[in-house]
Short mmCIF file of C-alpha atoms in Angstrom, two decimals:
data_model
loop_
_atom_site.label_atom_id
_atom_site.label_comp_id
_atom_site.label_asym_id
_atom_site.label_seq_id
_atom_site.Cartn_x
_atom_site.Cartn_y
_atom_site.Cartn_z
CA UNK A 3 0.00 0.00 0.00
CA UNK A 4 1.13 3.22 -0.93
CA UNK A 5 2.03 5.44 1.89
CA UNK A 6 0.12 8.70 2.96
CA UNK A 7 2.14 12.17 2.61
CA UNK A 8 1.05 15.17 3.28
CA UNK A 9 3.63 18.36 2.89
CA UNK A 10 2.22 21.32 4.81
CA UNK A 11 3.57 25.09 4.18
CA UNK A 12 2.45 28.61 3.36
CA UNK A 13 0.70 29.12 0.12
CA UNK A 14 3.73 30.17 -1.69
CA UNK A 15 6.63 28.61 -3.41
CA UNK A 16 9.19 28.67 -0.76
CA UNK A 17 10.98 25.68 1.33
CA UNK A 18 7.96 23.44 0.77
CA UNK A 19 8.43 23.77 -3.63
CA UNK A 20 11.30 21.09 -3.64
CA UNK A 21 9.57 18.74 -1.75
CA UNK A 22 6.59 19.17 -4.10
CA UNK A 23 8.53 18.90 -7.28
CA UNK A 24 10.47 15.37 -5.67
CA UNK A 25 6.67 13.78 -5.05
CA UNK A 26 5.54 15.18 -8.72
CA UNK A 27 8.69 13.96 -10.67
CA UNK A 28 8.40 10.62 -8.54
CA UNK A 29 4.66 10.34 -9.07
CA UNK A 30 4.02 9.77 -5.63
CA UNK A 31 0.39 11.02 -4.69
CA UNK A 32 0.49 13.32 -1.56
CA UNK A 33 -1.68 16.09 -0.16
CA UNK A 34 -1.14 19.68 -0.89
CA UNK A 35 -1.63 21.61 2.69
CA UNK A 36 -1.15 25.35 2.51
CA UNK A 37 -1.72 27.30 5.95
CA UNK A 38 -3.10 30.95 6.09
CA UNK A 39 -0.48 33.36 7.94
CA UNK A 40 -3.21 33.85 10.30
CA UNK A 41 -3.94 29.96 11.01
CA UNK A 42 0.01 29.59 11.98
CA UNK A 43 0.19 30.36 15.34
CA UNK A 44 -2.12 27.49 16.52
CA UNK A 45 -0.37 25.21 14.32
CA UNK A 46 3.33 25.93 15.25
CA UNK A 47 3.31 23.78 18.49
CA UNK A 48 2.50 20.83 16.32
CA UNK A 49 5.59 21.05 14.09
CA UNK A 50 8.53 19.52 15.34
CA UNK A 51 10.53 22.68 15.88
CA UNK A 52 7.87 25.22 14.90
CA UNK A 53 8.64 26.07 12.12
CA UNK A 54 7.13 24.98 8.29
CA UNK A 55 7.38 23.14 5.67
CA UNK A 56 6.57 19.95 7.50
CA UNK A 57 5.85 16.55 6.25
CA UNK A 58 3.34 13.64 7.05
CA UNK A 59 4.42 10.55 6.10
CA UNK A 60 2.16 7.74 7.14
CA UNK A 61 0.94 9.34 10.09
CA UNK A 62 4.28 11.01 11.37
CA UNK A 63 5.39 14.18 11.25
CA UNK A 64 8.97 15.13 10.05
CA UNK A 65 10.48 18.66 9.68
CA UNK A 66 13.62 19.83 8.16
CA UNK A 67 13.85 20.39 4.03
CA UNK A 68 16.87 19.09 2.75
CA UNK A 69 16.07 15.88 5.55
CA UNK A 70 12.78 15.64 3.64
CA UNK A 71 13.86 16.21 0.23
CA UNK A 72 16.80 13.28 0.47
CA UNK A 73 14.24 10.61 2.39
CA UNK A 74 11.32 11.85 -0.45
CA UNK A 75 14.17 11.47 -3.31
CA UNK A 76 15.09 7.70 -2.26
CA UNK A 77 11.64 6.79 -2.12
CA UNK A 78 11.13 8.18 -5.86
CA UNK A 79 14.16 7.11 -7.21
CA UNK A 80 15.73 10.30 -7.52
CA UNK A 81 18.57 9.79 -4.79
CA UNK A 82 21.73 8.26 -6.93
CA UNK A 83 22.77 5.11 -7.66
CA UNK A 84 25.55 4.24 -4.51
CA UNK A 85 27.30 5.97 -1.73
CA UNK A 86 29.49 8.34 -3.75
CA UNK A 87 26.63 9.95 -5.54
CA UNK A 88 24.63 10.26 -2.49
CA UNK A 89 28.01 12.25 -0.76
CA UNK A 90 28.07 14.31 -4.30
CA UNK A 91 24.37 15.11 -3.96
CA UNK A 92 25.13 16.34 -0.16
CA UNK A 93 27.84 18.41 -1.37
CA UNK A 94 25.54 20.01 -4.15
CA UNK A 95 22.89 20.78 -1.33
CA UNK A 96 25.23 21.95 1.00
CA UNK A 97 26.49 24.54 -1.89
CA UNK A 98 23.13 25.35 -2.11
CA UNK A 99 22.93 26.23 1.24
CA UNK A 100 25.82 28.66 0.77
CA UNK A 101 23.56 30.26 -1.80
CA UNK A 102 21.32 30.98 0.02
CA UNK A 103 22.95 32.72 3.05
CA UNK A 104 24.37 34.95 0.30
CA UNK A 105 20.74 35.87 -0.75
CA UNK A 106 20.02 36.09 2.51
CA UNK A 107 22.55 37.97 4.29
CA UNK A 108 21.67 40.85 2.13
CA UNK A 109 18.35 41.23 3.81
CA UNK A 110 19.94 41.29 7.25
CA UNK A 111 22.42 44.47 6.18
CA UNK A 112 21.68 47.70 7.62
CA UNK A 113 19.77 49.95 5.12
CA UNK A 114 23.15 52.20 4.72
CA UNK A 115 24.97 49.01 4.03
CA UNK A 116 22.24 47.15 1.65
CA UNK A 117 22.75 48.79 -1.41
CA UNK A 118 26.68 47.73 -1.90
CA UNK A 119 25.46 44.30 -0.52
CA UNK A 120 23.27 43.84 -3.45
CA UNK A 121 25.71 45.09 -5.95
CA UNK A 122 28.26 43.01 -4.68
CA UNK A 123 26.09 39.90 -4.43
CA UNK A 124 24.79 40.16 -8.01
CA UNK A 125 27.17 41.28 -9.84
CA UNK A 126 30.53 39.29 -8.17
CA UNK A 127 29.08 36.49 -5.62
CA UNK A 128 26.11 35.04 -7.38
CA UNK A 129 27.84 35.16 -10.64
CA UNK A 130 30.98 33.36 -9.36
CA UNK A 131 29.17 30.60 -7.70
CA UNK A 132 26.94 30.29 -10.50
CA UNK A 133 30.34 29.60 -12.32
CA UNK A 134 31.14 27.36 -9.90
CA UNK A 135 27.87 25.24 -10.28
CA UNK A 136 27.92 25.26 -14.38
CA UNK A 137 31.23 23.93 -14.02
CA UNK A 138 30.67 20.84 -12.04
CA UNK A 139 27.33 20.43 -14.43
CA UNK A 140 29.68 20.52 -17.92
CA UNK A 141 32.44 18.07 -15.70
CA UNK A 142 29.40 15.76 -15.61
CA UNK A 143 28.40 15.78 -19.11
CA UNK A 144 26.27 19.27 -19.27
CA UNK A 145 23.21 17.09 -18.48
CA UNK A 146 22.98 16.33 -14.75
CA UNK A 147 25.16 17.49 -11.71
CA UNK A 148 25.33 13.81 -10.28
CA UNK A 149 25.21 10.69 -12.46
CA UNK A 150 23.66 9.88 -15.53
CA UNK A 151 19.88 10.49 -14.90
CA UNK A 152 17.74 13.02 -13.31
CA UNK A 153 18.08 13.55 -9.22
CA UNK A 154 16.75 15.57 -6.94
CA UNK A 155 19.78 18.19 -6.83
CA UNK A 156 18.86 18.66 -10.15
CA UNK A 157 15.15 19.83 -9.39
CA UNK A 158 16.48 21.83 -6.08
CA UNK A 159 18.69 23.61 -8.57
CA UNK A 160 15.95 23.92 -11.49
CA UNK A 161 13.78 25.14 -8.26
CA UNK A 162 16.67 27.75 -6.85
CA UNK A 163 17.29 29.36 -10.20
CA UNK A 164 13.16 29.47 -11.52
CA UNK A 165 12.67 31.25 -8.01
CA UNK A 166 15.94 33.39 -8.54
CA UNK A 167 14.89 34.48 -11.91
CA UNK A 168 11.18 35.02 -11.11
CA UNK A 169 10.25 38.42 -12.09
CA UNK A 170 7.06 38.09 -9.69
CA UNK A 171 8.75 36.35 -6.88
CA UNK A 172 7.40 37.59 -3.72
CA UNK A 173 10.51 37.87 -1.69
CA UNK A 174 13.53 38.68 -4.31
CA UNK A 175 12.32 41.84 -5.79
CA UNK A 176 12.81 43.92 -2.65
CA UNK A 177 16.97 43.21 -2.80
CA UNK A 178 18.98 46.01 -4.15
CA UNK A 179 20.10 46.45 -7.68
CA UNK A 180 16.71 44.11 -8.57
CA UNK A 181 17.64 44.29 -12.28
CA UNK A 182 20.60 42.52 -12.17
CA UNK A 183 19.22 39.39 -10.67
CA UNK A 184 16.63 39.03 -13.57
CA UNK A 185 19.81 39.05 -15.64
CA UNK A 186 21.65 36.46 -13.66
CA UNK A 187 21.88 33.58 -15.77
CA UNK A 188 22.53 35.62 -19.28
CA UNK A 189 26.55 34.34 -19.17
CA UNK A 190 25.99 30.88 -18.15
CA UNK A 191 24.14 28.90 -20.84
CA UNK A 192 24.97 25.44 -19.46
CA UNK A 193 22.56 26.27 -16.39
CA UNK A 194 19.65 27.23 -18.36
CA UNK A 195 19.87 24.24 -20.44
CA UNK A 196 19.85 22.68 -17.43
CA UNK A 197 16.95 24.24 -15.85
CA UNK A 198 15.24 23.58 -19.10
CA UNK A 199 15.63 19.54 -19.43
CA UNK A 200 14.35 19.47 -15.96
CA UNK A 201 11.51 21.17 -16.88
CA UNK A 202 10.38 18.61 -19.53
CA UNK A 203 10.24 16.14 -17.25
CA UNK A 204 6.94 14.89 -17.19
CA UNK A 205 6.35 14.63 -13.44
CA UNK A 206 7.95 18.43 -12.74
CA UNK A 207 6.02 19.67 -16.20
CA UNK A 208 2.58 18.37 -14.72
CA UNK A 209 3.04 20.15 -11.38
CA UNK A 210 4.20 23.03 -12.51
CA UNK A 211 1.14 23.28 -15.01
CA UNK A 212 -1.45 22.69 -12.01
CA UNK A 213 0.50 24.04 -9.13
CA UNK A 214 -1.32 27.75 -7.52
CA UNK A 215 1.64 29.43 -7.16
CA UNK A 216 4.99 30.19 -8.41
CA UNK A 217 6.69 30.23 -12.08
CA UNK A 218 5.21 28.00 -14.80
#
């Protein structure tokens, strides 16, 4: 019997997407939960440590994305092939991670300080590690960042960069020098290849035909 899974989170895009994406491309049926800002408070005591996205998975509830994403990925066949592409796709999340505190440390600058932060982060940090990603992608064949076939990393990264490049995104638009991050794939053709081939997939193409909110 197939298990139950239920991925609750915000009605946005956010932490919860890449679990979404890992259940679609694996065509594992789950339930779609998205809490109202307002309905959070009395929910927070129930999630492990209060804080969302959180998953049910046959009646238990787990919390913690990239935890999620790599238990989700095994069970859809999305997690590698032996132990060394398991440790690669660690080391791609864990860059991904890095990412991120770029993005966000520019949030947590002082208002006198955020306008060289943004400059700085999109026009020499993003781009470098951007560099840094396409190369490991064209080391691998251009096609996938671990292995031979598609894998989660692959949708967290197809998910990272949609978001990044999201002229709409609810979040991004409010860093400095806004114009440059719309712009931040233009030298690095290998990645949006990449984001494109993950795209067709049939599993990511269906969700992210049907899904409320967030790029198509």
């Amino acid at each position: 019997m197939a298990p139950t899974i239920k991925i609750t989170y915000f009605d946005i895009t956010g932490k919860a997407e890449l679990l979404r994406l890992i259940l679609s491309a694996g065509n594992m049926d789950f339930e779609d939960i998205r809490v109202k800002k307002e309905d959070w408070p009395a929910l927070k005591p129930t999630a492990p440590f209060g804080q969302l996205p959180t998953m049910e998975y046959d009646g238990e509830i787990y919390a913690q994305t990239n935890a999620m994403a790599k238990f989700l990925a095994k069970k859809a066949g999305l997690a590698g092939n032996d132990d060394l592409e398991e440790l690669k796709m660690d080391m791609f999340m864990e860059f991904m991670n890095d990412i991120f505190s770029k993005l966000m440390g520019v949030f947590a600058k002082s208002e006198s300080d955020k306008d060289a932060a943004g400059k700085k982060l999109f026009e020499e940090e993003l781009p470098a590690m951007l560099k840094t990603l396409e190369t490991h992608l064209e080391k691998n064949g251009g096609k996938f960042l671990v292995g031979d076939t598609l894998s989660y990393v692959d949708i967290a990264y197809f998910d990272l960069l949609q978001n990044l490049t999201w002229e709409d995104h609810p979040f991004f638009p409010n860093l400095p020098h806004n114009e440059l991050r719309l712009d931040i794939l233009k030298d690095h053709p290998s990645l949006v290849e990449h984001m494109e081939r993950v795209k067709e997939h049939p599993g990511v193409l269906s969700w992210l035909d049907k899904r409320p909110t967030g790029p198509k």
